[in-house]
Tab-separated table of C-alpha atoms in Angstrom:
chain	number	residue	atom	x	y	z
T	69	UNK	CA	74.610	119.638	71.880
T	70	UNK	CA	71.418	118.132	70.200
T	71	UNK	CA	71.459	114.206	71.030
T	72	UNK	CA	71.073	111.618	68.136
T	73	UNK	CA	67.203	111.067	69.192
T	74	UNK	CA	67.169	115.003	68.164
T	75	UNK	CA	68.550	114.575	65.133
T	76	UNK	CA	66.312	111.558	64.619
T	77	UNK	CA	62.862	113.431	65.000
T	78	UNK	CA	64.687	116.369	63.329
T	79	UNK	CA	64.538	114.029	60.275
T	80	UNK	CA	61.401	113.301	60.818
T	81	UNK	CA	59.977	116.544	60.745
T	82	UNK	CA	61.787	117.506	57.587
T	83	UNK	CA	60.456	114.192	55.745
T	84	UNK	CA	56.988	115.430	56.664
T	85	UNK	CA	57.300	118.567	55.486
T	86	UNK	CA	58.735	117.570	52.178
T	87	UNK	CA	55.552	115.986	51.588
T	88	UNK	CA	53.494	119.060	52.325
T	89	UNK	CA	55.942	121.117	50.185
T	90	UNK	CA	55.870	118.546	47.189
T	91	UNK	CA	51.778	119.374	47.477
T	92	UNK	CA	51.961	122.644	47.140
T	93	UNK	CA	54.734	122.392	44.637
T	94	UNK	CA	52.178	120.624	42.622
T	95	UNK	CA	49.348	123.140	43.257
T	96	UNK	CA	51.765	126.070	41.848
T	97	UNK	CA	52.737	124.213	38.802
T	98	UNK	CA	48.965	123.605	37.945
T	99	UNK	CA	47.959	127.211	38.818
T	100	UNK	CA	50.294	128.432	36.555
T	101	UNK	CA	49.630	126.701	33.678
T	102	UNK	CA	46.054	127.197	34.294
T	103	UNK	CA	46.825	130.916	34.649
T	104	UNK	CA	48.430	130.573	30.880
T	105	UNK	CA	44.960	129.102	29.299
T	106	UNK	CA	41.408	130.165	29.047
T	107	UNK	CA	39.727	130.482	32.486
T	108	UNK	CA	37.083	128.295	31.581
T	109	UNK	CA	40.288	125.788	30.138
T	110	UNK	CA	40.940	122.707	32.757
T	111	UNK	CA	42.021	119.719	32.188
T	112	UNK	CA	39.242	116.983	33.510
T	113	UNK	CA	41.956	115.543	36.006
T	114	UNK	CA	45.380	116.670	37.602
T	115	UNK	CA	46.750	113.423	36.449
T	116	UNK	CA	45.916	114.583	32.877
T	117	UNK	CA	48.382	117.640	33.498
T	118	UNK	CA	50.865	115.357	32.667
T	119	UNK	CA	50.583	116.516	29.262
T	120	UNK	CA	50.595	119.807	30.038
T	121	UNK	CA	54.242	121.835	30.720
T	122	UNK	CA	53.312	120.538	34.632
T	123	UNK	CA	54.719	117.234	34.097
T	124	UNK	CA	57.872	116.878	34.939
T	125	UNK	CA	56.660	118.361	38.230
T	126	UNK	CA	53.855	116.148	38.695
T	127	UNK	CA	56.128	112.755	38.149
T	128	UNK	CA	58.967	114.652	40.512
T	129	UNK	CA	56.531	115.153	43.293
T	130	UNK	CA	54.423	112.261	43.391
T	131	UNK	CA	57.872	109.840	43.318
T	132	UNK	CA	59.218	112.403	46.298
T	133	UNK	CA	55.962	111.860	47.883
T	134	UNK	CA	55.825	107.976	47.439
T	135	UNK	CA	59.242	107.420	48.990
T	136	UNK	CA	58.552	109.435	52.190
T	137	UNK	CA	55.644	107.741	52.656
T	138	UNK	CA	57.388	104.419	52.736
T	139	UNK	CA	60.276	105.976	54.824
T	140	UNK	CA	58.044	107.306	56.979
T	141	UNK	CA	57.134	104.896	60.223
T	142	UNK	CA	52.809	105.049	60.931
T	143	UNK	CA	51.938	105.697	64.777
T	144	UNK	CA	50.413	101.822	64.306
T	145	UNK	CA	51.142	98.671	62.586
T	146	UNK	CA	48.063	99.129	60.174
T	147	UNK	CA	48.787	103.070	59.525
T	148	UNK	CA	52.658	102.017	58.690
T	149	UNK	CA	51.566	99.198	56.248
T	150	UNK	CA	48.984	101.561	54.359
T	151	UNK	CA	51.195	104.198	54.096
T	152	UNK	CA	53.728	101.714	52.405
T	153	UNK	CA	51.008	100.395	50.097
T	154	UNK	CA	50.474	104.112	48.923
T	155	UNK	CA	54.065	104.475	48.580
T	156	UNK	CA	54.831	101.866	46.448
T	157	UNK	CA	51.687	103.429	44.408
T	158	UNK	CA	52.558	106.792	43.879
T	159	UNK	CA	55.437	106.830	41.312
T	160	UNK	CA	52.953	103.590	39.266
T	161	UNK	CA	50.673	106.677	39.517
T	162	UNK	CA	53.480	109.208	38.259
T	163	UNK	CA	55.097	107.384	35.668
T	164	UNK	CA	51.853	105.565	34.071
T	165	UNK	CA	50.275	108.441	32.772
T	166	UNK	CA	45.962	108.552	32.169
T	167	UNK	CA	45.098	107.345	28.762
T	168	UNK	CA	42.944	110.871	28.600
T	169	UNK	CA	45.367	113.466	27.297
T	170	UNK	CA	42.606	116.068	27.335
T	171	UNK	CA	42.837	119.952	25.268
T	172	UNK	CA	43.761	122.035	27.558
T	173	UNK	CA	47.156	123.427	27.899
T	174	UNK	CA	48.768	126.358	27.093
T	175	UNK	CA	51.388	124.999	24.388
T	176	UNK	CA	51.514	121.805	22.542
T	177	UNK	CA	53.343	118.474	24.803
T	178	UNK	CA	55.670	116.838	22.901
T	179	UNK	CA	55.341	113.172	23.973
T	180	UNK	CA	57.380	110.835	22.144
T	181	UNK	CA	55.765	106.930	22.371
T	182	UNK	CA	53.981	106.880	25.664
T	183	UNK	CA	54.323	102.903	25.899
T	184	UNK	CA	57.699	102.949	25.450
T	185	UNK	CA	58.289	105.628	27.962
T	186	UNK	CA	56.359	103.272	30.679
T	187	UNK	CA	58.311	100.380	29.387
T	188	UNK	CA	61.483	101.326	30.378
T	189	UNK	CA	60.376	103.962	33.143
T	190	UNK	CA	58.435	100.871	34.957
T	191	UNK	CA	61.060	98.195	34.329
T	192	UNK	CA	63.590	100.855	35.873
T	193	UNK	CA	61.142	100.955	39.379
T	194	UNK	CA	60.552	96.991	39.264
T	195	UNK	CA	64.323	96.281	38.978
T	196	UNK	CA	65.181	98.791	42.018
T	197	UNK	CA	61.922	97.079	43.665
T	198	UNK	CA	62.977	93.841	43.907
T	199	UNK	CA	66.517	94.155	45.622
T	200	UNK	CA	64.078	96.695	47.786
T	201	UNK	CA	62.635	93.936	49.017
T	202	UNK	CA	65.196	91.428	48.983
T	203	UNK	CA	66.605	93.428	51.775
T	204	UNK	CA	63.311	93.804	53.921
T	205	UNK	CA	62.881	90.216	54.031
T	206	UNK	CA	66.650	89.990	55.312
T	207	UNK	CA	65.955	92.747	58.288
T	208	UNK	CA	62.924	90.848	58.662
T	209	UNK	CA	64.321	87.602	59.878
T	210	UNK	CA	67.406	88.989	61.220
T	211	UNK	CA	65.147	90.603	63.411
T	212	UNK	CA	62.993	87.743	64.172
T	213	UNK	CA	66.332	85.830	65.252
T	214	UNK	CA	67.848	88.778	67.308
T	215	UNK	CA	64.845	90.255	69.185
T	216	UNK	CA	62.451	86.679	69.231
T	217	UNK	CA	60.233	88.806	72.474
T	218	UNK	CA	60.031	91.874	70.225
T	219	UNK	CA	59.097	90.398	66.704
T	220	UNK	CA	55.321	90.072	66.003
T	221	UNK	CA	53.321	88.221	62.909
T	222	UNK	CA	52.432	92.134	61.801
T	223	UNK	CA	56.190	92.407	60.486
T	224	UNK	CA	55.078	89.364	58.051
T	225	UNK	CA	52.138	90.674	57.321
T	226	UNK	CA	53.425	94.077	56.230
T	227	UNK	CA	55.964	92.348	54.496
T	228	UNK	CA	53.544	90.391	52.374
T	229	UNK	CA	51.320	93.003	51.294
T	230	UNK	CA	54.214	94.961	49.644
T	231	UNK	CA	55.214	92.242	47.992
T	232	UNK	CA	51.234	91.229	46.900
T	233	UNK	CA	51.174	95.020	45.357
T	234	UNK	CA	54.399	94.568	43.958
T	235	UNK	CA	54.606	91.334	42.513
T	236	UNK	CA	51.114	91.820	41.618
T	237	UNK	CA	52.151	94.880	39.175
T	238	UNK	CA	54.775	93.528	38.122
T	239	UNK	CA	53.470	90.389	36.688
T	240	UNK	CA	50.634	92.599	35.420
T	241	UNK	CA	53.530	94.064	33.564
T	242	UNK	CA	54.759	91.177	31.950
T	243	UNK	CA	51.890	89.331	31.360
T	244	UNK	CA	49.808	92.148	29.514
T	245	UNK	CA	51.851	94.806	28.759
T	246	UNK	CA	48.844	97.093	26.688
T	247	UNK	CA	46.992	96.424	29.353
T	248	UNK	CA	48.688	97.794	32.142
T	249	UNK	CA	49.801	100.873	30.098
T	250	UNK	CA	46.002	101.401	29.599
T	251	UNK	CA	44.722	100.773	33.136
T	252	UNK	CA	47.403	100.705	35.803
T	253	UNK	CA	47.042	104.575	36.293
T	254	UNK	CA	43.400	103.969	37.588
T	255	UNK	CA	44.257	101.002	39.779
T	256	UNK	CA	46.880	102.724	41.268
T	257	UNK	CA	45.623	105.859	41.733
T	258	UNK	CA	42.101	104.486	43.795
T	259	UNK	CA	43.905	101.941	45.683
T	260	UNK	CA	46.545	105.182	46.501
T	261	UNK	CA	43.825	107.311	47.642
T	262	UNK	CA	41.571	104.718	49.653
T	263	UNK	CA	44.573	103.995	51.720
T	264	UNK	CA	45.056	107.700	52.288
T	265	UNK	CA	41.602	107.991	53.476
T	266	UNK	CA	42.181	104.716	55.721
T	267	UNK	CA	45.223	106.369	57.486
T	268	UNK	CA	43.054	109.256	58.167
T	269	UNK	CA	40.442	106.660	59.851
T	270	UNK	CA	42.967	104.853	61.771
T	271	UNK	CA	44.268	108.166	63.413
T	272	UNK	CA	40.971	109.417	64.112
T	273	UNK	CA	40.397	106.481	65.864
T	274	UNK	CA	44.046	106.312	67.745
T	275	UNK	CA	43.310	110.142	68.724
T	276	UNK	CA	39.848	109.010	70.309
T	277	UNK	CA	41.493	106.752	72.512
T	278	UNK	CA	44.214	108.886	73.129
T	279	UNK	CA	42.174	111.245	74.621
T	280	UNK	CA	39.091	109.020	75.989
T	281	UNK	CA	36.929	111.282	73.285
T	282	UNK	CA	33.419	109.320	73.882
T	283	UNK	CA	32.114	107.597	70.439
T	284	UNK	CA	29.294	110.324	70.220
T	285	UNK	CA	32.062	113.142	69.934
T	286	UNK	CA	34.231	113.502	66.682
T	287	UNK	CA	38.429	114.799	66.570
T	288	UNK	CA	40.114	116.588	64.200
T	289	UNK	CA	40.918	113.371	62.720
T	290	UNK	CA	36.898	112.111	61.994
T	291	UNK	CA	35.961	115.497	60.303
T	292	UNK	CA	38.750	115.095	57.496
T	293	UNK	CA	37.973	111.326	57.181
T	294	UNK	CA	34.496	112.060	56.860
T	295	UNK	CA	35.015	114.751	54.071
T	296	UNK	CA	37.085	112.695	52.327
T	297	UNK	CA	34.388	110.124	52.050
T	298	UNK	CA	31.441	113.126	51.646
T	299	UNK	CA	32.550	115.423	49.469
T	300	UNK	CA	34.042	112.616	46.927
T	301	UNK	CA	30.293	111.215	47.126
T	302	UNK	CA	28.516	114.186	46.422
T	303	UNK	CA	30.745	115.171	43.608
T	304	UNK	CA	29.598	111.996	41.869
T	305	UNK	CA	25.972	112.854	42.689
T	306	UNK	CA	26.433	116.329	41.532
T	307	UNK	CA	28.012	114.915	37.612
T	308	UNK	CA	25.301	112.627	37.448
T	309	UNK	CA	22.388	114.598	37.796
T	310	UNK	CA	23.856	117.854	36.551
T	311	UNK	CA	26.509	116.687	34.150
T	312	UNK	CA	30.282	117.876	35.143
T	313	UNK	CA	33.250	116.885	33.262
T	314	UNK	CA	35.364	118.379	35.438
T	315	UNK	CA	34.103	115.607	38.426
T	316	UNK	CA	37.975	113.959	38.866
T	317	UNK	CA	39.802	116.994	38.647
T	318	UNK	CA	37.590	118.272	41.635
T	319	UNK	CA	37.250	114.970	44.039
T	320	UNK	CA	41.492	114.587	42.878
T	321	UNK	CA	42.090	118.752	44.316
T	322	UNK	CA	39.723	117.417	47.661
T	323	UNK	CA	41.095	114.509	48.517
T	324	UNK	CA	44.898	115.987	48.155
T	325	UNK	CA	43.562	119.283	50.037
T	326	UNK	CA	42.191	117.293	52.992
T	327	UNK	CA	45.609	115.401	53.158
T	328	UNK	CA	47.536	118.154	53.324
T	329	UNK	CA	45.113	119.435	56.290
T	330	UNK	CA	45.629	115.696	57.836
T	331	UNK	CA	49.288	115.898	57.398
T	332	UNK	CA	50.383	119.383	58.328
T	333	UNK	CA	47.857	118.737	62.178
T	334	UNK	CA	49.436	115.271	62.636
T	335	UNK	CA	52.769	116.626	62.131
T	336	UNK	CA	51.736	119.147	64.475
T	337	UNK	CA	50.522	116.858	66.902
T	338	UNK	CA	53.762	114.988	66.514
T	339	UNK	CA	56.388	117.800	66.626
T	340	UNK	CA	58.489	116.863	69.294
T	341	UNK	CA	57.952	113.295	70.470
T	342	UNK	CA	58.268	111.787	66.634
T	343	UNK	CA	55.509	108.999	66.951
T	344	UNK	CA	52.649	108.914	69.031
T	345	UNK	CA	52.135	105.612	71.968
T	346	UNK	CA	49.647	103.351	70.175
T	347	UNK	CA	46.834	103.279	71.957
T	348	UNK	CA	44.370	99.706	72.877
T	349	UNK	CA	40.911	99.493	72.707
T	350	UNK	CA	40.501	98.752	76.215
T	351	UNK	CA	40.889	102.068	78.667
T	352	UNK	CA	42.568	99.627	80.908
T	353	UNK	CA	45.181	98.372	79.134
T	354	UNK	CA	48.490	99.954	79.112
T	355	UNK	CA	49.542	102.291	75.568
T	356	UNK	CA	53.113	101.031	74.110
T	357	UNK	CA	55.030	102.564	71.402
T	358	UNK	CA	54.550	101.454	67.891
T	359	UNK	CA	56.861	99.174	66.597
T	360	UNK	CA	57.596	98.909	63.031
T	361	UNK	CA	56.313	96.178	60.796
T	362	UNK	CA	55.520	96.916	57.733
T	363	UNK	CA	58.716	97.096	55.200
T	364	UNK	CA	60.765	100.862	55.424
């Protein structure tokens, strides 16, 4: 009989893979309609197929993805707090569509009003939100008065930067409505992305020391981080000497290629023990397992 830990990492491994298989639900949904246009017929980003037939799989997937990332624990303190900031990011992403509703798709998208649909859509995350984290802040001091020894400043820390992003949306929300509806997909959507490539960073440089890899030498890890910082870059060079409207669409299909890559090794590397001994700086010191911090 499997014992609870089993069950535990058996979770764990699903929640991953959900993530990989919302990706490449995502993928087939944008193949297909692109399969239904002209060849030479994209749209100029995959966040602008959300006026395309591939929507309600685009909002589906991104709000799956955002919540596993914030169930999800990171290896480290800093890897669990980014992956909560792009949580809380990806359905602001999803339901906030780009103000770009582009030509290309294979039958007309009827839309209704756009600013009412964020209106209530976002009002409908914030109100969940809040209660959210209500309830982190509880575990968070319950746990500071149980387990004094084990608590640590990072659980604040995590704490407050989910509430920053938060409270900074939502007031961004109320304050200037048009404005949000006009801009909030971009500020999402980079701040989503940069922390991606961050946990990618922070991993390669766990997996160094892990290992003892010397500086000069890169992992599995380094290659992806440095592609997602590359490839992005020369993309941009490419559109501005060359001209390519299609620039976003390709640097959005990189970076959520290389993710998938980063995701499906470290889930790999992570099979069976779940979360992987955070690792000092010094080769001395002694590795201890993560603890979490940043809000679930």
């Amino acid at each position: 009989m499997t014992e609870p830990a089993g069950y535990s990492i058996k979770t764990y491994r699903y929640l991953r893979m959900a993530m990989v298989a919302m990706i490449v639900l995502l993928a087939a949904a944008v193949l297909i309609e692109w399969s239904k246009t002209d060849p030479h017929c994209l749209q100029t980003s995959i966040s602008a197929y959300y006026y395309t037939p591939v929507r309600a799989i685009f909002v589906g997937g991104l709000i799956t993805i955002g919540v596993c990332m914030v169930v999800l624990k990171g290896n480290t303190e800093t890897e669990d707090i980014l992956l909560n900031v792009a949580g809380i990011l990806a359905p602001g992403v999803a339901l906030v569509p780009t103000p770009g509703q582009g030509d290309c798709h294979s039958v007309p998208v009827v839309l209704g009003d756009a600013a009412a649909n964020v209106s209530n859509n976002m009002l409908a995350l914030f109100v969940v939100g809040v209660p959210c984290l209500l309830l982190t802040a509880y575990f968070v001091v319950r746990d500071r008065l149980r387990e004094p020894s084990a608590w640590t400043p990072a659980y604040l820390l995590g704490l407050g930067v989910a509430v920053l992003v938060f409270g900074g949306g939502l007031g961004w929300f109320l304050v200037d409505r048009s404005g949000f509806i006009g801009h909030a997909h971009y500020a999402a959507a980079i701040v989503m992305f940069a922390c991606i490539v961050a946990v990618v960073v922070v991993n390669a440089e766990q997996l160094r020391r892990k290992h003892r890899v010397p500086q000069s030498r890169a992992n599995r890890y380094s290659v992806i981080a440095v592609a997602m910082v590359v490839v992005p870059l020369l993309m941009v060079a490419w559109a501005k000497l060359f001209g390519w409207a299609h620039a976003v669409l390709g640097i959005e299909a990189a970076l959520i290629v290389l993710f998938a890559a980063f995701w499906i090794i470290q889930t790999q590397e992570l099979w069976s023990e779940g979360l992987r001994q955070e690792f000092p700086r010094s080769p001395q010191a002694t590795p201890s397992p993560s603890q979490s911090s940043a809000p679930e």
